[in-house]
XYZ file of C-alpha atoms in Angstrom:
573
model
C 238.862 239.693 203.074
C 238.678 236.111 204.272
C 235.214 236.779 205.686
C 233.999 238.219 202.403
C 235.535 235.596 200.123
C 235.066 232.396 202.086
C 232.433 230.047 200.533
C 229.022 229.771 202.147
C 228.508 226.735 204.328
C 226.625 223.969 202.483
C 222.901 223.928 203.126
C 221.642 220.970 205.113
C 219.955 218.220 203.105
C 216.786 216.972 204.817
C 214.247 214.316 203.828
C 210.615 214.044 204.875
C 207.432 212.342 203.743
C 204.822 214.641 202.227
C 201.223 214.158 203.278
C 199.036 215.601 200.532
C 195.302 215.227 201.299
C 193.431 213.476 198.488
C 196.544 212.920 196.334
C 196.329 210.213 193.651
C 199.314 208.023 194.566
C 198.257 204.536 193.503
C 200.429 202.526 191.151
C 197.748 202.535 188.421
C 198.230 206.210 187.523
C 199.377 206.918 183.964
C 201.300 210.180 184.343
C 203.310 212.071 186.910
C 200.745 213.617 189.202
C 202.627 216.468 190.871
C 205.169 219.236 190.332
C 207.201 221.534 192.572
C 207.292 225.298 191.983
C 210.515 226.926 190.733
C 211.083 228.603 194.116
C 210.499 225.291 195.869
C 207.780 226.699 198.119
C 204.674 224.972 196.679
C 203.491 221.605 195.380
C 200.719 221.183 192.808
C 199.086 217.749 192.521
C 196.098 215.886 191.088
C 193.442 214.675 193.520
C 191.967 211.181 193.600
C 188.256 211.866 193.779
C 187.587 214.618 191.225
C 190.913 214.727 189.445
C 191.103 218.437 190.257
C 194.397 220.206 190.888
C 195.351 221.141 194.427
C 197.980 223.644 195.540
C 199.873 223.100 198.775
C 202.304 225.669 200.149
C 205.077 224.016 202.140
C 204.484 226.623 204.852
C 200.841 225.571 205.178
C 198.975 222.522 206.445
C 196.002 222.691 204.064
C 195.715 222.343 200.283
C 193.631 224.623 198.054
C 191.629 223.268 195.099
C 192.116 225.133 191.809
C 188.692 225.825 190.214
C 188.006 224.547 186.712
C 190.679 221.831 186.760
C 188.625 218.653 186.386
C 190.218 215.275 185.400
C 193.757 216.664 185.306
C 196.929 214.831 184.326
C 200.606 215.809 184.414
C 200.652 219.292 186.046
C 203.654 221.569 185.364
C 204.421 224.955 186.932
C 205.117 227.977 184.732
C 208.690 229.336 184.902
C 207.558 232.201 187.158
C 205.439 229.904 189.331
C 202.252 231.943 188.794
C 200.377 229.409 186.637
C 200.091 225.673 186.037
C 200.031 223.789 182.746
C 198.115 220.497 182.645
C 196.779 217.811 180.338
C 193.177 216.549 180.244
C 192.215 212.965 179.282
C 191.527 213.928 175.644
C 195.148 215.073 175.388
C 194.351 218.796 175.171
C 196.687 221.156 177.045
C 195.398 223.893 179.340
C 196.818 226.484 181.702
C 195.317 227.921 184.861
C 196.475 231.060 186.659
C 197.147 230.849 190.401
C 195.825 234.404 190.651
C 192.216 233.478 189.900
C 191.778 233.539 186.100
C 189.828 230.579 184.585
C 191.646 227.800 182.681
C 192.738 228.503 179.099
C 193.015 225.836 176.396
C 196.247 226.381 174.469
C 196.356 223.225 172.312
C 193.607 220.787 171.342
C 194.044 217.226 170.169
C 195.903 214.210 171.544
C 199.310 214.546 173.194
C 201.758 211.955 174.493
C 203.439 211.590 177.912
C 205.372 214.574 179.175
C 204.978 218.310 178.603
C 207.091 221.306 179.603
C 206.799 225.092 179.888
C 209.968 226.864 178.757
C 211.254 230.207 180.008
C 211.070 231.505 176.411
C 207.255 231.565 176.482
C 206.656 228.266 174.664
C 205.024 225.048 175.822
C 206.636 221.905 174.393
C 204.821 218.600 173.883
C 204.747 215.395 171.871
C 202.050 213.914 169.650
C 201.878 211.590 166.651
C 204.490 212.768 164.193
C 207.072 214.286 166.542
C 207.696 217.203 168.882
C 205.689 220.430 168.794
C 205.437 223.779 170.534
C 202.771 226.427 171.124
C 202.865 229.772 172.854
C 201.767 229.575 176.483
C 199.080 232.126 175.603
C 197.759 229.845 172.831
C 197.994 230.106 169.072
C 199.269 228.048 166.178
C 200.894 224.703 166.983
C 204.349 224.496 165.375
C 206.268 221.277 164.602
C 209.887 221.398 165.748
C 211.194 217.850 165.201
C 209.691 215.119 162.989
C 209.486 211.535 164.229
C 210.447 208.914 161.643
C 209.464 205.854 163.722
C 206.561 203.617 162.698
C 203.324 205.278 163.758
C 205.171 208.367 164.975
C 205.186 207.450 168.667
C 208.933 207.582 169.313
C 209.636 211.028 170.832
C 208.289 211.827 174.309
C 209.092 213.697 177.558
C 210.249 217.054 176.129
C 212.088 219.302 178.631
C 213.263 222.795 177.690
C 216.726 224.159 178.358
C 217.230 227.647 179.882
C 217.062 230.670 177.594
C 215.575 228.712 174.680
C 218.957 226.990 174.136
C 217.390 223.719 173.105
C 215.164 220.818 174.077
C 215.805 217.538 175.843
C 213.547 214.620 174.900
C 213.371 210.826 175.163
C 213.604 208.699 172.031
C 212.146 205.212 172.271
C 208.371 205.552 172.379
C 207.913 204.122 175.867
C 210.371 201.202 175.545
C 212.173 202.183 178.721
C 214.804 199.455 178.396
C 216.049 200.902 175.105
C 215.185 204.595 175.418
C 217.761 207.329 174.855
C 217.780 210.923 176.030
C 218.584 213.244 173.134
C 218.994 216.986 172.740
C 217.771 219.320 169.978
C 219.945 222.383 169.397
C 217.641 225.306 168.531
C 220.562 227.319 167.115
C 221.762 224.732 164.592
C 218.632 222.616 164.261
C 220.708 219.479 164.866
C 219.888 216.781 167.381
C 222.012 214.059 168.945
C 221.840 211.309 171.614
C 223.260 211.980 175.082
C 222.684 209.029 177.443
C 220.526 205.926 177.773
C 217.553 206.656 180.033
C 214.241 208.513 180.199
C 212.807 211.929 181.110
C 215.946 214.063 181.214
C 215.739 217.411 183.026
C 218.290 220.192 183.302
C 219.397 221.198 186.805
C 220.725 224.724 187.342
C 223.847 223.202 188.942
C 224.930 222.298 185.389
C 223.737 218.697 185.393
C 221.444 216.432 183.395
C 219.114 214.529 185.757
C 217.270 211.450 184.453
C 216.015 207.958 185.345
C 216.744 204.446 184.122
C 214.578 201.343 183.697
C 215.145 200.268 187.318
C 213.787 203.480 188.799
C 217.219 204.859 189.676
C 217.792 208.599 189.422
C 221.111 209.547 187.831
C 222.945 212.792 187.140
C 225.689 213.735 184.688
C 227.628 216.985 184.079
C 226.040 218.894 181.202
C 227.480 221.891 179.326
C 224.798 224.292 178.079
C 227.138 225.883 175.550
C 228.325 222.736 173.809
C 225.414 220.478 174.769
C 227.941 217.828 175.760
C 227.381 215.432 178.644
C 229.822 213.740 181.018
C 229.660 210.354 182.784
C 226.516 209.639 184.811
C 226.440 208.835 188.524
C 223.563 207.065 190.342
C 222.063 209.370 192.982
C 218.833 207.819 194.239
C 216.989 204.490 193.957
C 213.319 203.581 194.201
C 211.688 206.237 192.015
C 208.282 205.068 190.728
C 207.827 204.542 187.007
C 204.487 205.085 185.294
C 203.196 203.832 181.967
C 205.688 204.490 179.138
C 208.393 204.651 181.786
C 207.378 208.075 183.118
C 209.509 208.526 186.276
C 207.803 210.419 189.068
C 210.233 213.096 190.158
C 210.351 216.875 189.967
C 213.145 219.336 190.763
C 212.938 223.060 191.503
C 215.323 225.874 190.628
C 215.743 226.337 194.379
C 217.349 222.904 194.573
C 214.580 220.791 196.094
C 213.526 217.331 194.884
C 210.110 215.688 195.153
C 209.694 212.063 194.109
C 207.266 209.193 194.510
C 208.653 205.986 195.992
C 206.231 203.153 195.300
C 205.370 200.198 193.078
C 206.779 200.070 189.561
C 204.645 199.535 186.471
C 206.155 197.141 183.936
C 204.723 198.132 180.566
C 206.278 195.207 178.685
C 204.066 192.520 180.258
C 200.474 193.557 179.585
C 197.775 190.913 179.979
C 194.416 190.620 178.356
C 191.793 190.179 181.055
C 188.048 189.640 181.042
C 185.644 191.350 183.417
C 182.812 188.857 183.763
C 179.228 189.814 184.608
C 178.389 193.374 185.476
C 179.463 193.104 189.096
C 183.115 193.653 188.163
C 184.379 190.105 188.856
C 187.757 189.735 187.090
C 189.012 186.612 185.317
C 192.344 186.571 183.506
C 192.561 184.711 180.197
C 195.436 182.194 180.075
C 197.593 184.329 182.403
C 200.755 182.311 181.756
C 200.336 182.169 177.981
C 198.453 185.257 176.827
C 201.130 187.816 177.698
C 202.489 190.611 175.533
C 202.597 194.341 174.883
C 198.970 194.706 173.776
C 197.309 197.829 172.388
C 193.810 196.889 171.178
C 191.360 193.980 171.198
C 188.106 193.015 169.491
C 185.938 189.905 169.859
C 184.469 187.890 166.971
C 180.682 187.875 166.424
C 180.427 184.316 167.804
C 182.461 185.277 170.891
C 185.125 182.587 170.377
C 188.063 184.523 168.919
C 189.892 187.649 169.992
C 191.857 189.828 167.583
C 194.698 191.530 169.450
C 197.212 194.133 168.368
C 200.663 193.227 169.724
C 203.533 195.714 169.762
C 206.472 194.253 167.835
C 210.068 195.416 167.546
C 210.410 194.501 163.866
C 207.243 196.203 162.665
C 205.711 198.458 165.268
C 202.585 196.317 165.593
C 201.098 193.008 164.398
C 197.690 191.349 164.676
C 197.317 188.036 166.526
C 194.313 185.719 167.019
C 193.479 184.129 170.368
C 191.133 181.118 170.322
C 189.355 180.995 173.689
C 188.285 177.384 173.138
C 191.697 175.973 172.176
C 193.667 178.638 174.127
C 195.937 179.075 171.104
C 197.575 182.424 170.292
C 198.828 182.778 166.698
C 200.042 185.683 164.514
C 197.873 186.861 161.634
C 199.920 189.736 160.146
C 203.568 190.780 160.183
C 204.687 193.505 157.790
C 208.100 195.120 158.416
C 207.915 198.893 158.697
C 204.198 198.994 159.437
C 202.037 199.416 162.511
C 198.876 197.330 162.081
C 196.414 198.477 164.709
C 192.808 198.692 166.003
C 191.351 195.504 164.480
C 187.582 195.024 164.106
C 185.754 191.914 162.947
C 183.464 191.935 159.934
C 179.814 191.200 160.775
C 180.133 187.634 159.414
C 183.404 186.970 161.256
C 185.305 186.079 158.078
C 187.493 189.185 157.889
C 189.429 191.516 160.118
C 189.593 195.198 159.163
C 192.449 197.245 160.578
C 194.411 200.475 160.278
C 197.925 200.562 158.864
C 200.395 203.264 159.865
C 203.570 203.071 157.825
C 205.224 206.340 158.874
C 205.236 209.512 156.799
C 202.000 209.894 154.840
C 201.021 206.213 154.950
C 197.539 205.730 156.409
C 195.134 203.119 155.102
C 192.529 200.507 155.997
C 193.094 196.876 154.983
C 191.198 193.673 155.523
C 192.456 190.093 155.801
C 190.770 186.724 156.157
C 190.713 185.807 159.835
C 191.971 182.301 158.997
C 194.904 183.764 156.969
C 193.732 181.855 153.895
C 194.420 184.744 151.495
C 196.575 187.895 151.280
C 195.320 191.160 152.689
C 193.249 193.572 150.580
C 193.379 197.376 150.517
C 189.990 198.821 151.492
C 190.675 202.554 151.368
C 193.290 205.257 151.857
C 192.829 208.683 153.394
C 194.497 212.070 153.191
C 194.045 212.560 156.927
C 195.410 210.557 159.863
C 192.812 207.951 160.809
C 193.021 207.012 164.481
C 190.026 204.767 165.194
C 187.664 202.539 163.277
C 184.204 200.939 163.468
C 181.882 199.218 161.002
C 178.110 199.040 160.641
C 176.434 195.679 161.241
C 175.596 195.308 157.533
C 179.237 195.922 156.548
C 178.395 198.940 154.401
C 179.677 201.918 156.392
C 182.951 202.506 158.180
C 183.537 205.374 160.617
C 186.779 206.824 161.954
C 188.237 209.233 164.410
C 190.404 211.362 162.145
C 192.868 214.100 162.959
C 191.780 217.442 161.557
C 194.115 218.571 158.726
C 195.184 221.470 160.973
C 196.410 218.911 163.537
C 194.674 220.783 166.365
C 191.674 218.536 167.019
C 189.926 215.280 166.055
C 186.834 214.929 163.849
C 184.567 212.070 162.754
C 184.858 210.764 159.189
C 183.080 207.929 157.378
C 183.190 205.935 154.140
C 180.565 204.043 152.139
C 182.214 200.701 151.285
C 179.432 199.833 148.856
C 179.889 203.196 147.127
C 183.120 204.989 146.282
C 184.940 203.961 149.529
C 186.205 207.529 149.927
C 186.709 208.815 153.463
C 184.906 212.114 154.026
C 183.907 214.228 157.046
C 180.762 213.384 159.014
C 181.231 215.807 161.927
C 183.895 218.521 161.929
C 183.968 221.122 164.718
C 186.606 223.159 166.585
C 186.370 220.538 169.369
C 187.612 216.964 169.768
C 185.240 214.197 168.655
C 186.548 210.732 169.529
C 185.529 207.204 170.506
C 183.221 206.647 167.533
C 180.845 203.692 167.148
C 177.809 202.805 164.989
C 174.690 201.352 166.628
C 173.766 197.725 165.760
C 170.822 198.906 163.653
C 173.104 201.327 161.766
C 170.898 204.366 162.469
C 172.972 206.138 165.133
C 176.540 207.059 165.874
C 177.889 207.447 169.412
C 180.936 209.555 170.189
C 182.576 211.691 172.844
C 183.176 215.436 172.566
C 184.759 218.111 174.761
C 182.572 220.902 173.360
C 181.121 221.594 176.846
C 184.591 221.925 178.356
C 184.448 218.332 179.603
C 184.365 215.014 177.753
C 180.762 213.838 177.401
C 179.053 211.133 175.321
C 176.563 212.076 172.584
C 174.511 210.304 169.905
C 173.595 211.604 166.435
C 171.573 210.141 163.529
C 173.713 208.284 160.977
C 174.590 208.591 158.150
C 172.355 211.589 157.377
C 173.450 213.504 160.479
C 171.265 215.640 162.693
C 170.946 217.120 166.158
C 173.128 215.757 168.950
C 171.551 213.856 171.843
C 173.376 214.061 175.205
C 173.891 210.684 176.910
C 176.308 211.101 179.841
C 175.916 213.535 182.740
C 179.119 213.473 184.820
C 181.723 212.948 182.130
C 181.888 210.251 179.475
C 184.576 208.651 177.288
C 184.920 205.817 174.774
C 181.258 204.828 174.248
C 180.562 201.256 173.103
C 177.145 200.012 171.973
C 175.657 196.890 173.507
C 174.874 194.291 170.865
C 171.200 194.643 171.801
C 171.293 198.283 170.677
C 169.364 199.364 173.771
C 172.359 200.133 175.998
C 175.434 202.285 175.658
C 178.524 201.686 177.831
C 181.097 204.392 178.554
C 183.615 205.480 181.170
C 182.347 208.292 183.381
C 184.378 211.055 185.026
C 185.201 208.824 187.999
C 186.804 206.145 185.766
C 183.818 203.842 186.254
C 182.015 201.842 183.588
C 178.534 203.307 183.353
C 175.662 202.022 181.238
C 172.881 204.181 179.815
C 169.633 202.318 179.109
C 168.114 203.695 175.917
C 164.665 204.019 174.417
C 165.220 203.923 170.665
C 162.563 204.974 168.168
C 162.435 208.021 165.941
C 164.956 209.443 168.383
C 167.099 208.201 171.289
C 166.220 208.917 174.914
C 168.006 207.862 178.110
C 165.674 205.818 180.335
C 168.225 205.384 183.138
C 171.890 205.134 184.038
C 173.787 202.678 186.236
C 177.394 202.551 187.427
C 178.855 199.058 187.006
C 182.494 198.970 188.204
C 185.760 200.913 188.460
C 188.178 200.617 185.522
C 191.357 202.261 186.808
C 194.411 200.465 185.448
C 192.860 199.257 182.188
C 193.008 200.589 178.632
C 189.857 202.711 178.662
C 189.539 206.452 178.150
C 192.104 207.024 175.395
C 189.745 208.322 172.702
C 190.332 205.079 170.770
C 188.202 201.982 171.377
C 190.779 199.489 172.682
C 188.345 197.164 174.497
C 185.419 194.978 173.456
C 181.997 193.760 174.583
C 181.095 190.064 174.346
C 178.087 189.105 172.181
C 175.916 188.536 175.273
C 176.674 192.059 176.564
C 177.699 190.571 179.915
C 181.494 190.390 179.500
C 183.957 193.207 178.883
C 187.411 192.488 177.448
C 190.114 194.879 178.608
C 193.863 195.272 178.346
C 195.685 195.786 181.616
C 199.146 195.419 183.091
C 199.701 192.338 185.278
C 201.462 194.367 187.975
C 198.626 196.856 187.936
C 196.212 194.125 188.993
C 198.082 193.538 192.234
C 196.916 195.178 195.427
C 197.504 198.912 195.165
C 200.507 200.263 197.059
C 200.203 204.038 197.478
C 203.896 204.317 198.302
C 205.327 207.548 199.666
C 205.826 211.050 198.351
C 209.251 212.244 199.495
C 210.502 215.835 199.749
C 214.279 216.346 199.758
C 215.191 219.914 200.731
C 218.463 221.320 199.339
C 218.987 218.225 197.207
C 221.351 220.160 194.937
C 223.958 220.076 197.715
C 223.989 216.297 197.526
C 224.024 216.425 193.729
C 227.070 218.739 193.603
C 228.932 216.662 196.168
C 228.435 213.339 194.386
C 228.675 214.365 190.722
C 231.541 216.267 189.134
C 231.090 219.327 186.958
C-alpha cells in the first residue's frame, strides 16, 4: 500500500540555453517571437531574415520552416499542438496547420499586442474598442468586452482560462508601470482586477503567472471556480519586455518554461530622431530635451517645425510643436477626455489638421492655427472610425484609412473640403487598405493592400478612381510621396526603406527601385503614417525608443524543463 500511495519523486528542474537558427532575438522586436507547444516537445519561432515561422522539436537539432508564413509576429500554438496562430504586420490573424495545410486568415483588420487560442475553439484578441473573439476556423468577429478608455487602446494580452471559464487580460494600454491584470467571468459577464502586472497566464498547477515592470516573473495561487487570487511570489528575474510591456515568456501544459533574457525596452522614453541623407546616417534631435511618449510626427512645409503627438495621462494624447531653429517644445492642444492624434500641416503651414478620438462614437477631424492664435475648428465628422489622414497639396481633398463598418478590415475614404465635407468611400474591398497618401500634384493616391496575401504598395488615380498600379515587389508598407512627386518611399518586406523612382504622365510607371537603409526599431509599418519626409526629400523623421538605438543585445533564450516543480515548491496553493 505504501508503494502504491507514496507520492512520485519531484521531477528534476534543469536549465539550458536554446540555440534556434535564424531566430529574431534582438531588442528591437515588437512582439513575443516564440511559443512552446502544450506537450512541451516543440518550439515555434519567427526567423530574422524572412520573418517566416520555424518549428524546432526539442528532440531534433534542425528547425523546419513552415510554408506560407511570411512576416510573422506573435506565434501561438493551438491547444492540441497541431496548428499555430500568428499575426501579420497588418494586424490580421492567421492559422497554419503543422500537417501541411496552407495558412488560413481567420480575422482581418488591425489587432493589438497579445492573442490566444482557447480550448473552447475560440481565438481571443484585442483591437480598438475592446476584446474580441472569433472561431479558430474563421467566421464573424464577436465583441466580448468594451473598452471605455480614450481611443479604445486599454485592453491587451488576452489569455483564455481552461474550459471556457473566462479570460485574463491586461488593462492599461501599454503603460506597464500602472497596468493591472483583470479577469472576465464568461458565466456572469462580470470582470474584476486581480493583481498589478502584465500578460497573465494560467498554469495548470492552479497559479496565475505574470510579469511586472522590472521584468520579474511572479506567480500567485488562483482558484478557477471563484476566480480569486492569492498573494504573489517573485519566481524569476531578467525576462525581456517588448513594446507595450510584452514580456517574453511561454509556459506549456507539460510544465516547461521558455523565456528570453535580454535587453529591456522602455516605452515611456521615446525620442524623435532624424535620419539624414539617404545613406542612413542618424542624428538625434535635442536628445536631452525632446523626450516623451510620441506616437506621430509631421514636418511643416518650410521644414522648420515639427508637429508631434504626445501621449498624455490626462487626455490620452496632445499635440506639441517643436521648433528646430529655437529648439523649443511647446504644447498646442490639451483637451481632457480626448486623444488628439496623427497631425498633418496645411499646405500653407498656417493650420494643423488632426484626428480626435473621444471614446465611444466620437471620431472627428479638427484644425487649429499652428501658432495657437485661435480656437480649434471642426472640419468634419464620420460615422466610421477614421485611423489615418492626409491632405492634397491644394487643401481641397482629405483622405483617410477608415475601419470598415463590419470591423473586419480597413478601407480608404475621402472628403471634399470645398464641397460638402462629407466622408465617403473611395476604395472598399474585402482586404485591408492602409497607409494612404495623395501625390503632390493631387492626381494619384498611394496605399498598401494585402489583397495578394502580402502587404504591397499600389497607386490609383484620384479622385476619380481607376485601375491599380503595382509599385512594390517584395512587400511594401506605409508609402509616403516625395515632395517632388517623382519618388515614392515605403518599407519593404525586410524592414528597409525602399524608394521607387516614378515616371508620371497619363499613368504611373516604376523606372527603378533602390533600398536605402534598415528601419528596425522605428515607428514604420503600422498602417498609419507616423513619420515624415523633409521638404528636400533627403531627411526622414522617425519616432524611436532611445534604448532601441543602443547596440543590439540578442540576449539568450532559456529553456527550463519541469519548471512547475519549482513553481509548486515556492508558491502556495
